[in-house]
PDB file of C-alpha atoms in Angstrom:
ATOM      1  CA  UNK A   1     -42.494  30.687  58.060  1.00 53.00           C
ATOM      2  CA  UNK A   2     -39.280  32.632  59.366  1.00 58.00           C
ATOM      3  CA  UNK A   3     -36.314  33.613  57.417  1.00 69.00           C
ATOM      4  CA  UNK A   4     -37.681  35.218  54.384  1.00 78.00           C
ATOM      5  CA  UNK A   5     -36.116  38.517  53.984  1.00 90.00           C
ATOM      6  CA  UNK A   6     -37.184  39.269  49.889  1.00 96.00           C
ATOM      7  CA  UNK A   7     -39.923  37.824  48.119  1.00 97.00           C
ATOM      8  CA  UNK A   8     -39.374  38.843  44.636  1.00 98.00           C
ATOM      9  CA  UNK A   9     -42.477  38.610  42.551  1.00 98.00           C
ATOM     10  CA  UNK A  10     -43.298  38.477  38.883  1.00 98.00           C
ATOM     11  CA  UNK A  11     -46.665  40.378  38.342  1.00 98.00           C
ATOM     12  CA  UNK A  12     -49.157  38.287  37.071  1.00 98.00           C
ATOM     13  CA  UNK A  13     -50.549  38.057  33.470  1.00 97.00           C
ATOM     14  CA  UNK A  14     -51.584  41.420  31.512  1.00 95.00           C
ATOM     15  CA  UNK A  15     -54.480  41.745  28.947  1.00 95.00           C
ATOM     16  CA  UNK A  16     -52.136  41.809  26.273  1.00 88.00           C
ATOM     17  CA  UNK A  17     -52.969  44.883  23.493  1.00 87.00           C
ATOM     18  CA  UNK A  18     -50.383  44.746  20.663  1.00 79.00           C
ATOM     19  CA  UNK A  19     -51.666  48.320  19.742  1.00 82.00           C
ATOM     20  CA  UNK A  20     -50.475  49.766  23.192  1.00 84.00           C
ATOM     21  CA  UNK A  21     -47.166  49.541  25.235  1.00 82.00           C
ATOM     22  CA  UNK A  22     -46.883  46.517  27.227  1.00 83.00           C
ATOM     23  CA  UNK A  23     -45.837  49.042  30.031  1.00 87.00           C
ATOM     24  CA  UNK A  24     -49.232  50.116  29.934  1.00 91.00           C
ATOM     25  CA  UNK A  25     -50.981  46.743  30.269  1.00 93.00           C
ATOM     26  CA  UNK A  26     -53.433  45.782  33.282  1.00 97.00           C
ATOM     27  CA  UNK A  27     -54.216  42.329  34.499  1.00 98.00           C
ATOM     28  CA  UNK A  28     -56.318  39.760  32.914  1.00 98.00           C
ATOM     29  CA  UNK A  29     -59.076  38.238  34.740  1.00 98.00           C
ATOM     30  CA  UNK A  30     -56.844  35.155  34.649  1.00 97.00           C
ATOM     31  CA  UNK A  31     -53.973  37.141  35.655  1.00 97.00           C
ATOM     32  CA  UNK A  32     -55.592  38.689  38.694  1.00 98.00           C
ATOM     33  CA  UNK A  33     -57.188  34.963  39.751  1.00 98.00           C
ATOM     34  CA  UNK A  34     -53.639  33.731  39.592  1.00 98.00           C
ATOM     35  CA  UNK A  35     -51.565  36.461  41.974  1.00 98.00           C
ATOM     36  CA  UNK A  36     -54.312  35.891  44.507  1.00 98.00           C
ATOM     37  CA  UNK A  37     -53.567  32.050  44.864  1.00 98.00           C
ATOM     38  CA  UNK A  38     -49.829  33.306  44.697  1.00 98.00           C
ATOM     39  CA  UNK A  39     -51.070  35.481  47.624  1.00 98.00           C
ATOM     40  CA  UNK A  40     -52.016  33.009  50.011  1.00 97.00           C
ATOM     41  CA  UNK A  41     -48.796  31.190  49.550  1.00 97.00           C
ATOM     42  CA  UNK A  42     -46.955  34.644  49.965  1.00 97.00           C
ATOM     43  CA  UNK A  43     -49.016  35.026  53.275  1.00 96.00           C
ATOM     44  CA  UNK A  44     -47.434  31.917  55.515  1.00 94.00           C
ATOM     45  CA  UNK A  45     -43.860  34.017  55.329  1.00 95.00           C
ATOM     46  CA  UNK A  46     -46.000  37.381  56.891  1.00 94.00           C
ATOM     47  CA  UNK A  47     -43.800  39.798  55.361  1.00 95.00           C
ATOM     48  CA  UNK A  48     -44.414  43.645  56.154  1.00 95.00           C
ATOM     49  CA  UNK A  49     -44.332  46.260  53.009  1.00 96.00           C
ATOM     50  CA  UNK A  50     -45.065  45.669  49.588  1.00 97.00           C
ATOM     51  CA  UNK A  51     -43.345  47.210  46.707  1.00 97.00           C
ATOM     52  CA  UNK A  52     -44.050  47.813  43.511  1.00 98.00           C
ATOM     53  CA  UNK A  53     -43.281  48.612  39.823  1.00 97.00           C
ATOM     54  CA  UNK A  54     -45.287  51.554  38.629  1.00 96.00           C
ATOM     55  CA  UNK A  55     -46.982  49.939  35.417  1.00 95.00           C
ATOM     56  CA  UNK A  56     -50.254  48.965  35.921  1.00 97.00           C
ATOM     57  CA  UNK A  57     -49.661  45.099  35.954  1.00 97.00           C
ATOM     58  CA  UNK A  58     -47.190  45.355  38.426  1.00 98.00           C
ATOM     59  CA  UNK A  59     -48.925  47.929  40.824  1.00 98.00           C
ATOM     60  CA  UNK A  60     -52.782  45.325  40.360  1.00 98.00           C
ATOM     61  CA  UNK A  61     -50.618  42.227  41.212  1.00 98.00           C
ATOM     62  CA  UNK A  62     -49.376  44.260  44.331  1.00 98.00           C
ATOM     63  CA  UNK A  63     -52.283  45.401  45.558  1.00 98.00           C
ATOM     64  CA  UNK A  64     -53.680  42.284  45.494  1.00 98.00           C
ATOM     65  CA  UNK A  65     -50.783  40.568  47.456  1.00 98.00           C
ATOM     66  CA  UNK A  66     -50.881  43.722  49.728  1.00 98.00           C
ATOM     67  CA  UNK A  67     -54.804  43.156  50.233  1.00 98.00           C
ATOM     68  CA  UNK A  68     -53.971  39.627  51.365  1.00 97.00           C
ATOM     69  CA  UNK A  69     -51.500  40.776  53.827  1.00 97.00           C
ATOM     70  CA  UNK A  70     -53.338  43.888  55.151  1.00 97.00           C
ATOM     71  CA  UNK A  71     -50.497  46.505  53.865  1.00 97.00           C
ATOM     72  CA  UNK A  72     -50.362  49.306  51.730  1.00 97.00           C
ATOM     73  CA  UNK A  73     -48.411  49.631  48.588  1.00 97.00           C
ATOM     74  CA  UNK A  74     -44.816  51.355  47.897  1.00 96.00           C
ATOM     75  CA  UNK A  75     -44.323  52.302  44.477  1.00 97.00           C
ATOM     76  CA  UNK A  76     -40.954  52.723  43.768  1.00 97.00           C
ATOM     77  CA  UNK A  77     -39.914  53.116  39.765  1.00 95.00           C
ATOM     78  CA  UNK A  78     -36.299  50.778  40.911  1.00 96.00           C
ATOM     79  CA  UNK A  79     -38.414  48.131  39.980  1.00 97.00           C
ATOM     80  CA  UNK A  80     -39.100  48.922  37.116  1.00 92.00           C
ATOM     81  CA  UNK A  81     -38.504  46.168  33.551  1.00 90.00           C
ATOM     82  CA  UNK A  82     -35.622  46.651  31.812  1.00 83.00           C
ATOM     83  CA  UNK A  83     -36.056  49.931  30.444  1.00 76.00           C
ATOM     84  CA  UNK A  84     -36.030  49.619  26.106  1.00 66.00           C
ATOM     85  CA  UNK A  85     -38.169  51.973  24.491  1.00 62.00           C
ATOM     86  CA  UNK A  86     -38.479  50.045  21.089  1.00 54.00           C
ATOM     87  CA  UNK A  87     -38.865  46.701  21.818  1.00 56.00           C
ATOM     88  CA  UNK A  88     -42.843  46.368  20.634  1.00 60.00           C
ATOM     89  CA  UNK A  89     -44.350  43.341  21.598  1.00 61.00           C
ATOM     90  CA  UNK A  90     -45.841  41.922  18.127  1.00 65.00           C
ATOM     91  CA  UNK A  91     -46.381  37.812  18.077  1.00 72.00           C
ATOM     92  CA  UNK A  92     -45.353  36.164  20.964  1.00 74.00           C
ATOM     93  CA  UNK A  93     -42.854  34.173  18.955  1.00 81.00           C
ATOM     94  CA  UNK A  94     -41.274  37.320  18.123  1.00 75.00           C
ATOM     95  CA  UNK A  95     -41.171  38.777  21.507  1.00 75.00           C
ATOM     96  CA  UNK A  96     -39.595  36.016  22.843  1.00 81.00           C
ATOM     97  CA  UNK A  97     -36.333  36.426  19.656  1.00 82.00           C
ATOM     98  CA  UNK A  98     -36.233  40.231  20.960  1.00 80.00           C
ATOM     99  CA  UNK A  99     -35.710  39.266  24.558  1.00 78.00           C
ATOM    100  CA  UNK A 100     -33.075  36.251  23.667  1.00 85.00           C
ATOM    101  CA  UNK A 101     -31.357  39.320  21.940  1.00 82.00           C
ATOM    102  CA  UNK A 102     -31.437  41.715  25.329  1.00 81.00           C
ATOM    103  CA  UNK A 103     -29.546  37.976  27.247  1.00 79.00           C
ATOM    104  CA  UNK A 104     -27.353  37.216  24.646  1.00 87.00           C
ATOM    105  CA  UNK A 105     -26.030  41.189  25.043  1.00 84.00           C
ATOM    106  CA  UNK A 106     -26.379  42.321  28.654  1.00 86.00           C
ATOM    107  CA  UNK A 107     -23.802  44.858  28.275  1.00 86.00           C
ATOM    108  CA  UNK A 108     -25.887  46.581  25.077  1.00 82.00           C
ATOM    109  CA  UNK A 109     -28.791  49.073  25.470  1.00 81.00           C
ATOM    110  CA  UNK A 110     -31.329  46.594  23.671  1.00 68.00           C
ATOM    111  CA  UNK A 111     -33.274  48.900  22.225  1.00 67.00           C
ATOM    112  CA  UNK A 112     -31.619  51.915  22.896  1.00 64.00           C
ATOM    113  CA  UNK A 113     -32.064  53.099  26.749  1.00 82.00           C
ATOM    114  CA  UNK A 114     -31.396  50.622  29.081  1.00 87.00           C
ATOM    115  CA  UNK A 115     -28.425  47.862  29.620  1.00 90.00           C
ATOM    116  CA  UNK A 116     -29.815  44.670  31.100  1.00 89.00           C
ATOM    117  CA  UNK A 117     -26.949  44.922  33.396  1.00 92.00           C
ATOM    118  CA  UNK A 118     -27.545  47.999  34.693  1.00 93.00           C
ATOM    119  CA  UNK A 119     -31.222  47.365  34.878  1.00 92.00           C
ATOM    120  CA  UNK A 120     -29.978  44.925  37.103  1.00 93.00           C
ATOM    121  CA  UNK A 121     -27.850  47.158  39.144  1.00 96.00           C
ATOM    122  CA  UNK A 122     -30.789  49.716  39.477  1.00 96.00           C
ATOM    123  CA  UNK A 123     -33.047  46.656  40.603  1.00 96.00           C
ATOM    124  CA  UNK A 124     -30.637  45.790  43.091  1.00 96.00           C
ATOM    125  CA  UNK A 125     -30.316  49.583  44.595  1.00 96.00           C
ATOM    126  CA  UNK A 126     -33.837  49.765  44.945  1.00 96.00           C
ATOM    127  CA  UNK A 127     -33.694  46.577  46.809  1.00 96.00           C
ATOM    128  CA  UNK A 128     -31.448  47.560  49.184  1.00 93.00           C
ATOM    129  CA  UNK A 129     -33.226  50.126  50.445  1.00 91.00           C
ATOM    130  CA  UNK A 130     -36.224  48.067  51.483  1.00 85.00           C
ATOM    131  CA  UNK A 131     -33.393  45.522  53.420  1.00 78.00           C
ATOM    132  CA  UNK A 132     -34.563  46.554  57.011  1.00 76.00           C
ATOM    133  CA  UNK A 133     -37.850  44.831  56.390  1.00 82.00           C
ATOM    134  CA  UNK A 134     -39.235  41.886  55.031  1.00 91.00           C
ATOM    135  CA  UNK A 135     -40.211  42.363  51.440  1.00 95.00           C
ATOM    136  CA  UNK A 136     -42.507  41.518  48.421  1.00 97.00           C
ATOM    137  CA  UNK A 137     -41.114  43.490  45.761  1.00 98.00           C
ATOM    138  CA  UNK A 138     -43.253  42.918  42.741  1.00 98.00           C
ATOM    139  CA  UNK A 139     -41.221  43.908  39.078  1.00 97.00           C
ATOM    140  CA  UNK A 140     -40.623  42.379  35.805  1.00 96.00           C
ATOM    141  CA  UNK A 141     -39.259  39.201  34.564  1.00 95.00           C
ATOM    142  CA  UNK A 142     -36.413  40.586  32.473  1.00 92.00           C
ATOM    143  CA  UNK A 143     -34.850  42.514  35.430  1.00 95.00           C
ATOM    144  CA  UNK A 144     -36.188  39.803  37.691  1.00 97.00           C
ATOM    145  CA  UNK A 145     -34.305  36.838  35.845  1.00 96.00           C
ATOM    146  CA  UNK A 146     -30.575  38.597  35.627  1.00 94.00           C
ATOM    147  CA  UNK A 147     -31.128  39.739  39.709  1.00 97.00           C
ATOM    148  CA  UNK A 148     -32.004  36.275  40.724  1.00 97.00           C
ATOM    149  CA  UNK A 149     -29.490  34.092  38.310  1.00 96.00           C
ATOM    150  CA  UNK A 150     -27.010  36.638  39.432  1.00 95.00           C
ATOM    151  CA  UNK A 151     -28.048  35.469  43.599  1.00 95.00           C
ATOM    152  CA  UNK A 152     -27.848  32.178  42.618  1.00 96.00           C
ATOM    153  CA  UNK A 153     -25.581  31.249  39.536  1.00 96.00           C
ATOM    154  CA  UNK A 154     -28.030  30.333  37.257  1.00 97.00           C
ATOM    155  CA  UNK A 155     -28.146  31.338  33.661  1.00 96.00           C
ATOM    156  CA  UNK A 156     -30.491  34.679  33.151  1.00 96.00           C
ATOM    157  CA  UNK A 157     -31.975  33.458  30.009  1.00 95.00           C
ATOM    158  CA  UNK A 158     -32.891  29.690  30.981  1.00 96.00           C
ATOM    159  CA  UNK A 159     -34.401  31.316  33.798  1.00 97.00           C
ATOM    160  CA  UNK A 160     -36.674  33.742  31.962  1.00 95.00           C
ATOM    161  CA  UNK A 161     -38.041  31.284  29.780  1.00 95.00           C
ATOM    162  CA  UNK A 162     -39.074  29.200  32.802  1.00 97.00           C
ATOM    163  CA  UNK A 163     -40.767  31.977  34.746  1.00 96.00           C
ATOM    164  CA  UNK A 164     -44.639  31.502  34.955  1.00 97.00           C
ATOM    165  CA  UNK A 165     -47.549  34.728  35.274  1.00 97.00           C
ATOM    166  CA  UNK A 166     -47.009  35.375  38.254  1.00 98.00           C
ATOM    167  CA  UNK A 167     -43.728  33.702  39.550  1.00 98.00           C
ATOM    168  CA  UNK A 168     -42.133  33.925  43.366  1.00 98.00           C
ATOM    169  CA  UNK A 169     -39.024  33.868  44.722  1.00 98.00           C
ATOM    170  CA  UNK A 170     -38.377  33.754  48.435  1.00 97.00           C
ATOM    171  CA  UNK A 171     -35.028  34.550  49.409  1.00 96.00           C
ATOM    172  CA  UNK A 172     -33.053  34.659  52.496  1.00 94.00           C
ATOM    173  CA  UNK A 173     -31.112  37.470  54.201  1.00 90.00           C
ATOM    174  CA  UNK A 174     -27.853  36.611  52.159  1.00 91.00           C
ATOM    175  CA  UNK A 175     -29.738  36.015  49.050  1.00 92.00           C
ATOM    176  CA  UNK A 176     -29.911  32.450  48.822  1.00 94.00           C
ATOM    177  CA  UNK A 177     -33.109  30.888  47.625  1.00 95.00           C
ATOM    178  CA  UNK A 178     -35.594  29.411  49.814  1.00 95.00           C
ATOM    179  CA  UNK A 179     -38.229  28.548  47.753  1.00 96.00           C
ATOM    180  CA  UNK A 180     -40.115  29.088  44.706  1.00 97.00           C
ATOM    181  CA  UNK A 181     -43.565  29.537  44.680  1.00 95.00           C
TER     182      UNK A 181
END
């Protein structure tokens, strides 16, 4: 399939440890079962580099698109989540009131490092240095969600609570959406 320029990924689902930080999370079994059916539908747009986060979720789901494809892995820390130091994961239920916090304030460091909008910008940078080349650039669905509503109008928070483990968006050379996988 022609015309994909970015295929922005959402790594796939960690083995969640409440006692460690979620940047330091691998893939579940599940997780890992899931980005290699993502894989195959990444395939039919033959893109040419991978890049990647540099937590462990993000760099497994990579290297399993990238083992797909035949490629070897870029990590490059621009794709890195939304950078908040104490934002601790806890019950699920919780999590999920921290992060509505982090949309409802883009312009605030949530928990004191990182502004979602200049997560955002920094996502974008890194981005834009891959350009020359089509891309899966596997990240984080914080970051990921304000990038893409910002592309294509969409609210950032509606769109986070719809993303899946893993999650896919092919986009064109002007940043318009060409499919979701």
């Amino acid at each position: 399939m022609a015309g994909a320029s970015l295929i922005l990924v959402r790594h796939g689902r960690p083995l969640i440890d409440p006692d460690t930080p979620s940047t330091t999370w691998p893939l579940c079994p599940e997780g890992r079962e899931a980005v290699e059916t993502l894989a195959g539908k990444i395939a039919a747009y033959r893109p040419v580099a991978v890049a990647a986060s540099p937590e462990p979720k993000a760099r497994e789901t990579a290297e399993i698109i990238a083992a797909r494809l035949g490629l070897p892995v870029d990590i490059d820390p621009g794709l890195h989540e939304h950078k908040r130091r104490s934002l601790s994961f806890g019950t699920e239920e919780a999590f999920r009131e921290k992060i509505a916090r982090i949309f409802e304030a883009p312009g605030q460091p949530v928990g004191g490092i990182e502004t979602a909008h200049a997560a955002c910008e920094r996502l974008a940078a890194a981005l834009a240095q891959h350009r020359s080349r089509p891309l899966v650039a596997v990240t984080h669905g914080t970051v990921l969600s304000f990038y893409v509503a910002r592309l294509l109008g969409l609210d950032a928070h509606d769109l986070w609570r719809s993303l899946h483990l893993p999650d896919a968006f092919v986009l064109d050379a002007d940043g318009g959406l060409i499919e979701r996988l």
